Rosetta silent file (secondary structure, phi, psi, omega in degrees, C-alpha in Angstrom):
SEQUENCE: XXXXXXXXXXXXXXXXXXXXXXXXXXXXXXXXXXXXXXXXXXXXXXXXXXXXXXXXXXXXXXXXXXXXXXXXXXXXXXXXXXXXXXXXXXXXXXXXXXXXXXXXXXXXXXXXXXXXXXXXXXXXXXXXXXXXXXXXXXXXXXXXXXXXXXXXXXXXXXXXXXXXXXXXXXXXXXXXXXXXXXXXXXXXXXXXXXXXXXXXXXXXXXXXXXXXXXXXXXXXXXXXXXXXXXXXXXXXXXXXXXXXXXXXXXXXXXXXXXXXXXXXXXXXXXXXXXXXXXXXXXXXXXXXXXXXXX
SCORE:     score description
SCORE:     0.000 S_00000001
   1 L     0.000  145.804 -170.679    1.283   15.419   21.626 S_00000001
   2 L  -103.670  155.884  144.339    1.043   13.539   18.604 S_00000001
   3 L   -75.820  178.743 -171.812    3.823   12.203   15.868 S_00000001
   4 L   -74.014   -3.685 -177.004    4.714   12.662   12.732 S_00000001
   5 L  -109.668   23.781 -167.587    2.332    9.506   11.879 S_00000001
   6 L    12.727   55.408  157.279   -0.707   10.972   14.118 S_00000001
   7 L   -84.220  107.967  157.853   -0.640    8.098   15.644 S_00000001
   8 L   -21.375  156.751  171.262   -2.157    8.811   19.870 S_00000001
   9 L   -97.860   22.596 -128.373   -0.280    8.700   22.794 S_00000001
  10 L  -163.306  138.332  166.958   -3.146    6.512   23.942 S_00000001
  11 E  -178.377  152.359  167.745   -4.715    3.141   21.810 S_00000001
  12 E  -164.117  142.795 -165.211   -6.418   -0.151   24.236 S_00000001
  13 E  -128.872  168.356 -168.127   -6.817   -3.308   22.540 S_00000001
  14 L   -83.694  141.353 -159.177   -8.823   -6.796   24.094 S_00000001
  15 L   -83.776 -165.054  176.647   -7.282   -8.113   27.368 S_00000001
  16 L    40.282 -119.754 -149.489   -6.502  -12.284   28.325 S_00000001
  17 L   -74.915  147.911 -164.753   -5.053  -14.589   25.414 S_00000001
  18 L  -127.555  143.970 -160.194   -3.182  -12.503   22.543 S_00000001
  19 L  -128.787  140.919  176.464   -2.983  -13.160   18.974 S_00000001
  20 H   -44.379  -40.464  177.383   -0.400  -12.314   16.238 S_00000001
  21 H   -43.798  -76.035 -172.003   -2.857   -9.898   15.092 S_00000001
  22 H   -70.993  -20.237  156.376   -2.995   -7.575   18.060 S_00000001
  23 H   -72.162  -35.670 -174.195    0.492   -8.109   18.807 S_00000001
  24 H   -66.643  -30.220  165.876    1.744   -6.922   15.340 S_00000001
  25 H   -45.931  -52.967 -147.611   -0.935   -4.210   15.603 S_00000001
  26 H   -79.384  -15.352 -162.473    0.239   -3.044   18.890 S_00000001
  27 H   -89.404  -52.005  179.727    4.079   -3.218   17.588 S_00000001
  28 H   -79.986   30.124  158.412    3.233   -0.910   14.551 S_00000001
  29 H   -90.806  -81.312 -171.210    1.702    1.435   16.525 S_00000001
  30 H   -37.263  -49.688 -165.894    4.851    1.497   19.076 S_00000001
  31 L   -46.432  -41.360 -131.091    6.858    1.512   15.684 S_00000001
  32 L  -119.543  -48.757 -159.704    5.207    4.998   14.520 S_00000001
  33 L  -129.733   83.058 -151.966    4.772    6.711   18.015 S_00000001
  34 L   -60.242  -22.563  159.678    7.488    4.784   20.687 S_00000001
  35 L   -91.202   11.129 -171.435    5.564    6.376   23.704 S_00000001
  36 L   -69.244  122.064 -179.105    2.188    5.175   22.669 S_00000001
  37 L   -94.026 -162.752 -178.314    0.595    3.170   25.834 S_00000001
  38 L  -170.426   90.787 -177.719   -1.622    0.228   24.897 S_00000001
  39 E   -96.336  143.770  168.809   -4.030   -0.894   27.728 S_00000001
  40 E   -92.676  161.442 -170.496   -5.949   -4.057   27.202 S_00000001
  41 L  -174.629  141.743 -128.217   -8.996   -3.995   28.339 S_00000001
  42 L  -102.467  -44.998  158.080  -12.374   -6.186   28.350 S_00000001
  43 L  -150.262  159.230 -169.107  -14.468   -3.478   26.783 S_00000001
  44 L   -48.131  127.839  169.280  -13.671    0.101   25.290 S_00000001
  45 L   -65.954  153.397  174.060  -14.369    2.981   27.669 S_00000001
  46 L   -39.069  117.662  165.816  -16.894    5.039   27.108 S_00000001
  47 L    92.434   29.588 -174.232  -15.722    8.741   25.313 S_00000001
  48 L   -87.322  147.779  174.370  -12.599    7.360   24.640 S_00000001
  49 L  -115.812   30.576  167.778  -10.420    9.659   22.338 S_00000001
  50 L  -111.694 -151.917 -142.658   -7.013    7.286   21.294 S_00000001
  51 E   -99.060  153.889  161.137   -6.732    4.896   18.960 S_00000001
  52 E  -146.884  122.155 -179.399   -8.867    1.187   19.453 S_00000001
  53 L  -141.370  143.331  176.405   -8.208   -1.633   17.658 S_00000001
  54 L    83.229   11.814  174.980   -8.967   -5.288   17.560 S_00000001
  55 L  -155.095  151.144  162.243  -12.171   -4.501   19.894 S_00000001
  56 L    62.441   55.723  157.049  -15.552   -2.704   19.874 S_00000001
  57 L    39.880   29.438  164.465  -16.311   -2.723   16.258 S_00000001
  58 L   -93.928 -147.448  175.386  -14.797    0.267   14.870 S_00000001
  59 L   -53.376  -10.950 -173.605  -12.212    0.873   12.165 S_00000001
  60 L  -124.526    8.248 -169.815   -9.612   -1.075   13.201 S_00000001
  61 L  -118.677  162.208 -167.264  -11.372   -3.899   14.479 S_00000001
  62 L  -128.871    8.800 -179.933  -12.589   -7.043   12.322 S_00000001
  63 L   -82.845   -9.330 -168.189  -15.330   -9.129   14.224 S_00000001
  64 L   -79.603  160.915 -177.923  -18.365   -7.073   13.242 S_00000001
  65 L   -69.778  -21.204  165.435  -20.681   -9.186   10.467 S_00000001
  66 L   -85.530   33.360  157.093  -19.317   -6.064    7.709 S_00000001
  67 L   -70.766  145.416 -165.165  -15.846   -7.029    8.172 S_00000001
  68 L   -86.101  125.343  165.083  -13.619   -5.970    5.138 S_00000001
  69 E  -104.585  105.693  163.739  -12.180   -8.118    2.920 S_00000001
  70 L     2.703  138.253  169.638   -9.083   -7.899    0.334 S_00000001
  71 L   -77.456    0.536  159.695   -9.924   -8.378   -3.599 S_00000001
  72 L   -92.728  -14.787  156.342   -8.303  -11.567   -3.422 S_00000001
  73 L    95.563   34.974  151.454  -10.671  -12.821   -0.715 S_00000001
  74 L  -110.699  125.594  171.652   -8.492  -12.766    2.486 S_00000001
  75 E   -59.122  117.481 -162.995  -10.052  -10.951    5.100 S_00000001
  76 L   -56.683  144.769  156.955   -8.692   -7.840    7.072 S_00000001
  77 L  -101.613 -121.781 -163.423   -7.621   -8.435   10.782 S_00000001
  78 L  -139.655  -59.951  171.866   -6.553   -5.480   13.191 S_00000001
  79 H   -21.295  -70.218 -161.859   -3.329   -5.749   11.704 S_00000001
  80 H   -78.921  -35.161 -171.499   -3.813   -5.331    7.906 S_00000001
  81 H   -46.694  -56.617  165.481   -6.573   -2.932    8.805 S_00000001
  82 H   -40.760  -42.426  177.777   -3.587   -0.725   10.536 S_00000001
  83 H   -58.692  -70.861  168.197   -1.150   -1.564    7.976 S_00000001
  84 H   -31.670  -70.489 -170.334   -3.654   -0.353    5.488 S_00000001
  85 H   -65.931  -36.075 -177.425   -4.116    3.526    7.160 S_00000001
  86 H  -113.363  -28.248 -175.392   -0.553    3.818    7.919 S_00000001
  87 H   -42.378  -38.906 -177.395    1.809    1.510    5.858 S_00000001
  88 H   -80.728  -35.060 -179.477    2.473    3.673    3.080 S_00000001
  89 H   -54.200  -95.063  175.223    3.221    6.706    5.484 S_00000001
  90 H    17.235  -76.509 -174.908    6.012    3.959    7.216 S_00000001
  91 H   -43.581  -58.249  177.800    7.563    3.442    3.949 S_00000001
  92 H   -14.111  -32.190 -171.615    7.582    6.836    3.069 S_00000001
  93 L   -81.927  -30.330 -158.342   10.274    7.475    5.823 S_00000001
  94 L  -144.059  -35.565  168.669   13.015    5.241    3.933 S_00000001
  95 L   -81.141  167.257 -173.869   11.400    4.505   -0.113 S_00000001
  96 L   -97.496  150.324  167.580   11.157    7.179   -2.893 S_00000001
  97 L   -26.679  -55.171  170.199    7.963    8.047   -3.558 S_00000001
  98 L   -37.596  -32.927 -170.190    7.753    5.915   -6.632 S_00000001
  99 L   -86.259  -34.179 -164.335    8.289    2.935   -4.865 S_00000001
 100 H   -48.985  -45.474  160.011    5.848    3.298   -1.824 S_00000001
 101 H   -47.649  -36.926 -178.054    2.422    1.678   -3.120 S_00000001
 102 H   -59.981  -92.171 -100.779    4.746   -0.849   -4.596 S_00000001
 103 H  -106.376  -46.475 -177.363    6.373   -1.795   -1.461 S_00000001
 104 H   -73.375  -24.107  144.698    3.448   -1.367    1.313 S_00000001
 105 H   -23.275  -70.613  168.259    1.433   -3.910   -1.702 S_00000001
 106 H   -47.078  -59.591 -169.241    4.259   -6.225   -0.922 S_00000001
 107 H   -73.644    7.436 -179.425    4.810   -6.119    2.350 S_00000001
 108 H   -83.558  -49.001  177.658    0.889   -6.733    2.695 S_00000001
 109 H   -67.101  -60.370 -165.420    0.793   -9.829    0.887 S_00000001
 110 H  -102.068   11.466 -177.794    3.428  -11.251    1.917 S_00000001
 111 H  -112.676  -42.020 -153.289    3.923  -10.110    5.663 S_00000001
 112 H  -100.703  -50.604 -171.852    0.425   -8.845    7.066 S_00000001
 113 H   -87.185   -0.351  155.144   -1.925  -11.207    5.346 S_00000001
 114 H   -85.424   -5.408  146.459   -0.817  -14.518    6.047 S_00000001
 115 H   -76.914  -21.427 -152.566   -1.258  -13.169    9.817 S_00000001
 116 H   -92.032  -41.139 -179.728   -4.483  -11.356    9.078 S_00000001
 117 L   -53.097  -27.198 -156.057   -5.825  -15.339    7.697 S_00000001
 118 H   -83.797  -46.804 -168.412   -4.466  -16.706   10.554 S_00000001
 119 H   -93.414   31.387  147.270   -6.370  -14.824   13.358 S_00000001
 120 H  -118.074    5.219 -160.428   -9.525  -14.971   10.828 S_00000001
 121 L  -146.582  -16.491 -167.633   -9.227  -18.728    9.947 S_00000001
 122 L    53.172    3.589  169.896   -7.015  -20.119   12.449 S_00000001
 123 L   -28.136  -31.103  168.454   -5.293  -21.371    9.631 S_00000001
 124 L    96.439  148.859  134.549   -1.425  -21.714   11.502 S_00000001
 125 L  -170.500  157.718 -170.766    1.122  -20.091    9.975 S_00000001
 126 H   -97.876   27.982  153.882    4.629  -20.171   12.472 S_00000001
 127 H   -83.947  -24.020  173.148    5.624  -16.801   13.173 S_00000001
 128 H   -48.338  -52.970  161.978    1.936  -16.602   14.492 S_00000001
 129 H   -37.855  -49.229  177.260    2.618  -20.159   16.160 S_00000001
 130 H   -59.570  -50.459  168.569    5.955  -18.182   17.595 S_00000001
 131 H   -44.965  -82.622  177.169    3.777  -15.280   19.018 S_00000001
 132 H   -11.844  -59.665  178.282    1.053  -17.710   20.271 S_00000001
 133 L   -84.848   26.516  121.833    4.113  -19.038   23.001 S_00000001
 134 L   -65.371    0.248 -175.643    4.029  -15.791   24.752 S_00000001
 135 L   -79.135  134.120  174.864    0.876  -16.630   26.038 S_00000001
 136 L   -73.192  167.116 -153.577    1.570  -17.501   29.778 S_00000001
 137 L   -95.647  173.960 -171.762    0.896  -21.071   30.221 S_00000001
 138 H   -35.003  -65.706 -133.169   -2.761  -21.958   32.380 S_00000001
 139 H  -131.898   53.625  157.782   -0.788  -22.193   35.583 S_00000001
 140 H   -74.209  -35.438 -179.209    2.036  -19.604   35.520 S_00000001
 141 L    84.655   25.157  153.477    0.763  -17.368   37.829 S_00000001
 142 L   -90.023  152.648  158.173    2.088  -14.522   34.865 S_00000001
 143 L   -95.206  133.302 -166.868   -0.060  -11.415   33.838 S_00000001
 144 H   -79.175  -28.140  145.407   -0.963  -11.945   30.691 S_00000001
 145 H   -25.273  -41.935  177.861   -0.524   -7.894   30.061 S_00000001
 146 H   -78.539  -48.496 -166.542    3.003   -8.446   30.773 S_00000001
 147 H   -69.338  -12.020 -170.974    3.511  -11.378   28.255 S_00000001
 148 H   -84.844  -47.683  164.313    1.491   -9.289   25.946 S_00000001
 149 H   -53.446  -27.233 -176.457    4.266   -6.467   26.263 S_00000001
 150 H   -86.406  -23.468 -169.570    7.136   -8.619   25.744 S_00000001
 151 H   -75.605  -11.207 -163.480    5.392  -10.348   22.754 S_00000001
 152 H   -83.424  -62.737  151.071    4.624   -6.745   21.350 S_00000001
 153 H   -34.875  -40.502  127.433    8.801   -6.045   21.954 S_00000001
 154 H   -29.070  -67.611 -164.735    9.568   -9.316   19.820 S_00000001
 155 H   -58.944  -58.244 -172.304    7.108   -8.061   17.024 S_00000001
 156 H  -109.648   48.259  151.362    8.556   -5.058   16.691 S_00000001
 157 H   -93.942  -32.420  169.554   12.089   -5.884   16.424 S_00000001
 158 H   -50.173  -56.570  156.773   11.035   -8.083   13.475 S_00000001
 159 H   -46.710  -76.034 -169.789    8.917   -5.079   12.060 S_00000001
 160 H   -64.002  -14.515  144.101   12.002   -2.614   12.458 S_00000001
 161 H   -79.417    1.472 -176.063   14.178   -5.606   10.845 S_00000001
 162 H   -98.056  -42.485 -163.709   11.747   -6.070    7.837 S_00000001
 163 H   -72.166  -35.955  176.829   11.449   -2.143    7.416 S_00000001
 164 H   -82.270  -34.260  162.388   15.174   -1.877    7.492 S_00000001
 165 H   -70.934  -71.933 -157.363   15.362   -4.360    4.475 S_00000001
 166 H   -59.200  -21.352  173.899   12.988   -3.030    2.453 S_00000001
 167 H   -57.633  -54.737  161.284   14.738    0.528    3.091 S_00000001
 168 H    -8.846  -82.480 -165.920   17.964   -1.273    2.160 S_00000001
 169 H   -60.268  -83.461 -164.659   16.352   -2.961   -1.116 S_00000001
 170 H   -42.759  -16.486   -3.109   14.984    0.585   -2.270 S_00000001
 171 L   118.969  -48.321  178.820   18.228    2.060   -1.857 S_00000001
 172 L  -119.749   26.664  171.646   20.027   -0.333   -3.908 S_00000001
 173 H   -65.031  -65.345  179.801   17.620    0.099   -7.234 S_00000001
 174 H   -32.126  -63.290 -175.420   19.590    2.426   -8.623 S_00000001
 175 H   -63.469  -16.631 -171.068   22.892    0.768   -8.564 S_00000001
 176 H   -99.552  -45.302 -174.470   21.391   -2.687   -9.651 S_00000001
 177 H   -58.651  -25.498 -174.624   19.307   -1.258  -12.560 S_00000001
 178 H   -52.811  -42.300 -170.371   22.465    0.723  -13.528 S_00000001
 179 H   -77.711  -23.433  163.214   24.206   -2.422  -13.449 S_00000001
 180 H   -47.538  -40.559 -167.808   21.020   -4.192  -15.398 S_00000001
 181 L   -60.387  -24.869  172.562   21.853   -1.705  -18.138 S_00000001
 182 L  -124.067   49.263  173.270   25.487   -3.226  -18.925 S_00000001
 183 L   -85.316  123.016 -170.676   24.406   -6.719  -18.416 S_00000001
 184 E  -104.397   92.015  160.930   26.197   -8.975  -21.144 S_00000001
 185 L    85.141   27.190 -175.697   24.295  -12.182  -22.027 S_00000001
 186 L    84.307    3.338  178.083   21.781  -12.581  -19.096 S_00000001
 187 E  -102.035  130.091  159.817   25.005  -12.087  -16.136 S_00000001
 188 E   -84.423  111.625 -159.540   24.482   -8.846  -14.096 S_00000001
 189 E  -110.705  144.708  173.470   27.771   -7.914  -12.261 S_00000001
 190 L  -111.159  159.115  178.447   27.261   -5.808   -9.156 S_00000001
 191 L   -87.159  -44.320  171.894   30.574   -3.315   -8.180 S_00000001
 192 L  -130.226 -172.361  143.100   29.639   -4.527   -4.456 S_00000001
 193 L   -52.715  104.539  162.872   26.974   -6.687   -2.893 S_00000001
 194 L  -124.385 -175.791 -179.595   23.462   -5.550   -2.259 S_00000001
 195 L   -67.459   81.384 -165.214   19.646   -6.332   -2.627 S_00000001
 196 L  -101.714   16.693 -178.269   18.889   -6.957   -6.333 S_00000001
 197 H   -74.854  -25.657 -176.575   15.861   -9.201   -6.306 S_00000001
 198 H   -47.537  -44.586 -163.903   13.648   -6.403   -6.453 S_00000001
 199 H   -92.123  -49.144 -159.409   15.031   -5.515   -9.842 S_00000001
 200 H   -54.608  -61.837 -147.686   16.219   -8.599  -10.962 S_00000001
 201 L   -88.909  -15.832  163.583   13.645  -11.051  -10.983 S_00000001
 202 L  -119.130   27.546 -160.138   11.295   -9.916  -13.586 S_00000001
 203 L  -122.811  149.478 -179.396   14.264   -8.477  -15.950 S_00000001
 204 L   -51.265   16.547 -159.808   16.285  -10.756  -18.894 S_00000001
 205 L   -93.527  117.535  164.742   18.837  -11.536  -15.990 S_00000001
 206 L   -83.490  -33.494 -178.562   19.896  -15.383  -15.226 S_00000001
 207 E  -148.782  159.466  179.319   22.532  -14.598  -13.010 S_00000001
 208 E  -137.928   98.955 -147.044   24.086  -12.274  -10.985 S_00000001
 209 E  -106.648  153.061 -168.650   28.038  -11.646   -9.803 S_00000001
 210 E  -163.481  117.070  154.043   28.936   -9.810   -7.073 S_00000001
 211 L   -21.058   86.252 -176.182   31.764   -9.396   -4.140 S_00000001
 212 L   -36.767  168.605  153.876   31.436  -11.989   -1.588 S_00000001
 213 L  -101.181  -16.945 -178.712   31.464  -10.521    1.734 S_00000001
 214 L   -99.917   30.794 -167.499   33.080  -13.812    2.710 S_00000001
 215 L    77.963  146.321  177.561   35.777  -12.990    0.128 S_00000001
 216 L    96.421 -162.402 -169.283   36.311  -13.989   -3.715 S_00000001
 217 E  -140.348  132.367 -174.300   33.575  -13.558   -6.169 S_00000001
 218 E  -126.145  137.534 -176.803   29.774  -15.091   -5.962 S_00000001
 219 E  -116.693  128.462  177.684   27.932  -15.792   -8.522 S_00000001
 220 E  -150.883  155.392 -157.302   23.552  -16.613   -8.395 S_00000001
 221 E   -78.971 -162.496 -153.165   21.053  -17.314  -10.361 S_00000001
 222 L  -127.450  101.950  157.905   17.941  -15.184  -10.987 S_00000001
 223 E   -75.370  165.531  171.342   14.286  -16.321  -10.238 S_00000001
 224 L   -78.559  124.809 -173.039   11.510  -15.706  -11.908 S_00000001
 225 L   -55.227 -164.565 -173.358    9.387  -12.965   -9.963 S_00000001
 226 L   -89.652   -4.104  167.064    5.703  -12.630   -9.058 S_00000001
 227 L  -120.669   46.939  164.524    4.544  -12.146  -12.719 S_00000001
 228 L  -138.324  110.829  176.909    5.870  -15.151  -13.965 S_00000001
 229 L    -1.532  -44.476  178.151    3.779  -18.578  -14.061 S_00000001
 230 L   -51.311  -41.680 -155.959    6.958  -19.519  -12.937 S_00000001
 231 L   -37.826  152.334  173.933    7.894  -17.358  -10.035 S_00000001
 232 L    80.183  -36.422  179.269   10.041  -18.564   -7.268 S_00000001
 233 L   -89.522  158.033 -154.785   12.254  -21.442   -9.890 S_00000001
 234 E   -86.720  162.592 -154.607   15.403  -20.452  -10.762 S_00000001
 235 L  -109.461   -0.194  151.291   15.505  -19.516  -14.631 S_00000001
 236 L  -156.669  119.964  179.043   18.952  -21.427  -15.363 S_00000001
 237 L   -78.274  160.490 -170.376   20.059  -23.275  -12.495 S_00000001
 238 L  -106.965  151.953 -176.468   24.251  -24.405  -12.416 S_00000001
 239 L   -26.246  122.523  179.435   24.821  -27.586  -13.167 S_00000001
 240 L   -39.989  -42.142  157.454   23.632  -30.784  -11.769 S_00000001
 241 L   -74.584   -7.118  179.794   27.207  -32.147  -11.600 S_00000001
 242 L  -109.253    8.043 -171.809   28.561  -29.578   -9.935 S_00000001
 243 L   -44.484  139.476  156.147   25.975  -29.911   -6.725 S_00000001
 244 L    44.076   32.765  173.702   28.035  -29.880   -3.169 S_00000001
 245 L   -98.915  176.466 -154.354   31.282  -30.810   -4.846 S_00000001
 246 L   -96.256  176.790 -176.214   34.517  -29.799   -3.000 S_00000001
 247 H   -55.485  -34.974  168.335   36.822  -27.196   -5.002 S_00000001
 248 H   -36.670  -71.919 -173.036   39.160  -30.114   -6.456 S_00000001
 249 H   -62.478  -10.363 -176.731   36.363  -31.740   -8.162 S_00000001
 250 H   -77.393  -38.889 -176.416   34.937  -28.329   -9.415 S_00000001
 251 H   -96.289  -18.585  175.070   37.926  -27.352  -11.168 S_00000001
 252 H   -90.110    5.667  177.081   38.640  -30.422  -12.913 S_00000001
 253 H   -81.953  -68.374 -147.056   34.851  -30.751  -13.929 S_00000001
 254 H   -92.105  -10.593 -175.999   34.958  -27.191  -15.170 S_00000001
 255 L   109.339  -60.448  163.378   38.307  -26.177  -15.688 S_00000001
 256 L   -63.593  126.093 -153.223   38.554  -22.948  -13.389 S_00000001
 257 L   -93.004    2.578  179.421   41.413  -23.051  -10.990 S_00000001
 258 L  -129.345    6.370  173.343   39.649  -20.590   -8.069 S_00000001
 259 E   -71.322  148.313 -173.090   36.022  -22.059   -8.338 S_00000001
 260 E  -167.862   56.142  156.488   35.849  -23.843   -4.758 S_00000001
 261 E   164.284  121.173  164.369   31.832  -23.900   -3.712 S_00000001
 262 E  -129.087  133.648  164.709   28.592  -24.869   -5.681 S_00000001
 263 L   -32.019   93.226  164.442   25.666  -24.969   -3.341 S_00000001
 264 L    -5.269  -59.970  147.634   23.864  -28.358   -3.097 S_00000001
 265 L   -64.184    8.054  162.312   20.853  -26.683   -4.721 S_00000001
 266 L    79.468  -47.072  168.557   22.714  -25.430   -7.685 S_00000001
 267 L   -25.647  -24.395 -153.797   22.093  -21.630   -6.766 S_00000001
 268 E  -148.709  137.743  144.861   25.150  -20.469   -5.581 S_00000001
 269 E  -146.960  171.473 -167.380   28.626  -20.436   -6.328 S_00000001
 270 E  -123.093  141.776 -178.447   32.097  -19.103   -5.142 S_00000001
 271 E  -155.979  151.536 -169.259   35.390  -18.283   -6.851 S_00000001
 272 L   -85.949   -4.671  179.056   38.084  -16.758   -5.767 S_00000001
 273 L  -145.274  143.552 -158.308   38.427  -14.347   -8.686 S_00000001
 274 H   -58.249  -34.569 -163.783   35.869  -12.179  -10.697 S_00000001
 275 H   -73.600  -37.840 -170.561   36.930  -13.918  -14.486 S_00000001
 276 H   -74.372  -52.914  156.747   36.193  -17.358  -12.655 S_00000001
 277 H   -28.927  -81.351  162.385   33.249  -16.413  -11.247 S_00000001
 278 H   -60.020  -13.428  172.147   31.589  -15.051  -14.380 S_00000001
 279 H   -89.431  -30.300  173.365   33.015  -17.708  -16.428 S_00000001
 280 H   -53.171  -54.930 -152.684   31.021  -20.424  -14.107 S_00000001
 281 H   -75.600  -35.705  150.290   28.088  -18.567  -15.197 S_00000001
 282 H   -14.479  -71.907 -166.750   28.883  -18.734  -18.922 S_00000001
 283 H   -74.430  -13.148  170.255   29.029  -22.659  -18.627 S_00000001
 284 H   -78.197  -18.687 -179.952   26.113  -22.797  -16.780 S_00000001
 285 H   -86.470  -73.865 -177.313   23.946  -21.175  -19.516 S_00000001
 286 H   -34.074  -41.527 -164.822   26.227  -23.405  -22.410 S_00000001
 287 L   -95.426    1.158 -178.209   25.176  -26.552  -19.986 S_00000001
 288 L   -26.431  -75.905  172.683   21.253  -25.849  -19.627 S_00000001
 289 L   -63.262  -43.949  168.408   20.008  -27.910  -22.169 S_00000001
 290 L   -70.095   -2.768 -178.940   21.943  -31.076  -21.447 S_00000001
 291 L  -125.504   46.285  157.636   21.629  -30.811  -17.723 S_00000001
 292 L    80.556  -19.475 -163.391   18.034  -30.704  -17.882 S_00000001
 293 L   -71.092  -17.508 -173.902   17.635  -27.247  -16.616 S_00000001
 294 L   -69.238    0.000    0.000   15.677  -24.950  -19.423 S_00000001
């Protein structure tokens, strides 16, 4: 019987040493159909009717001389190949429709294809390195079948914690654009904490206040997203003077009697009350230009 992702009860992938590629394959298969068996095996049998990937030159495999490559010029693995045919169905399960091209885009780029380079380029990258030391060592005396199963178990708790964020993040658009909408002066206040980068990051927003979960009020800045020259720096950083000082020195630099934590890297800060909080962010915009940051 098939799932709701026609995904087989049935799929064999290439036996002895195992690669991020074939484990993350084999884990989003297991993701979409949780009885799905996955024999390795040296070559494909003959008639077979499940799924094969990462061997014998079909669709899901990437060794043939017409292996497919991305418009950006990284080359398809077993993974991304998989990813491709099923990813948006995945989403589909937990994003609104609107979002779903968006979000299996993302998670391609920045999840599946620095694995798909790795097992086409050998190129490193360390969660692959982290996979890679499930391989039993020359002289364990393990089957490498087994280590292949546990590394497969590892992958996809990492898949069903990545999957679980981005449901998360889609989830909390609404409430953060609502809260984009009554943003006052580049500060974004959230009513509780959630995932706003999503929203955030390519929007007039510098900073963003919110309910610690560790208590208080937190206040952080806003980078610039993936369509800005910029992307990844933060677009007003808090003051240079106020790096890793202790709460004393915070309120007599600044004034606020519940500020008590600025981050070492100027991202982050803590106050024990919402007016304090939002007033840090104030002086951090007023203090740009003299502390270097615009």
């Amino acid at each position: 019987m098939k799932n709701p992702f026609n995904v087989p009860d049935y799929a064999v992938t290439h036996g002895a040493k195992f690669h991020a590629d074939d484990v993350f394959a084999g884990a989003l298969l297991r993701y979409m159909n949780p009885n799905i068996r996955i024999d390795r095996v040296l070559q494909p049998p003959e008639h077979f009717d499940g799924l094969i990937f990462d061997i014998g030159r079909g669709a899901y495999d990437h060794h043939q001389q017409d292996a497919e490559v991305r418009e950006n010029g990284v080359p398809y693995a077993a993974f991304g190949l998989l990813w491709r045919a099923y990813g948006a169905g995945v989403l589909r399960t937990g994003c609104p429709e609107e979002s779903v091209s968006r979000e299996a885009a993302h998670f391609d780029e920045k999840f599946v294809q620095p694995l798909d380079l790795d097992d086409n380029t050998g190129c490193g990258t360390p969660l692959a390195d982290v996979i890679a030391s499930f391989n039993p060592a020359w002289d364990a005396g393990q089957s490498p079948d087994a280590c292949y199963e546990e590394a497969v178990q590892f992958a996809l708790t990492i898949l069903t914690k990545k999957f679980s964020q981005i449901f998360a993040a889609c989830r909390a658009e609404k409430l953060v654009r609502a809260a984009l909408a009554q943003q006052k002066d580049g500060i974004v206040e959230l009513p509780v904490y959630c995932p706003w980068k999503l929203v955030l990051q390519d929007s007039p927003a510098e900073f963003v206040v919110y309910p610690s979960q560790r208590g208080g009020y937190s206040g952080q800045t806003v980078p610039y997203g993936d369509g800005n020259p910029r992307r990844g720096e933060n677009k007003c950083d808090f003051p240079l003077q106020w790096a890793g000082k202790g709460a004393a020195e915070l309120q007599r630099l600044t004034g606020l009697s519940t500020l008590r934590f600025c981050h070492n890297s100027r991202f982050l800060i803590a106050a024990d009350t919402r007016e304090d909080a939002l007033a840090a962010c104030r002086l951090a915009q007023q203090l740009q230009d003299t502390d270097g940051n615009g």
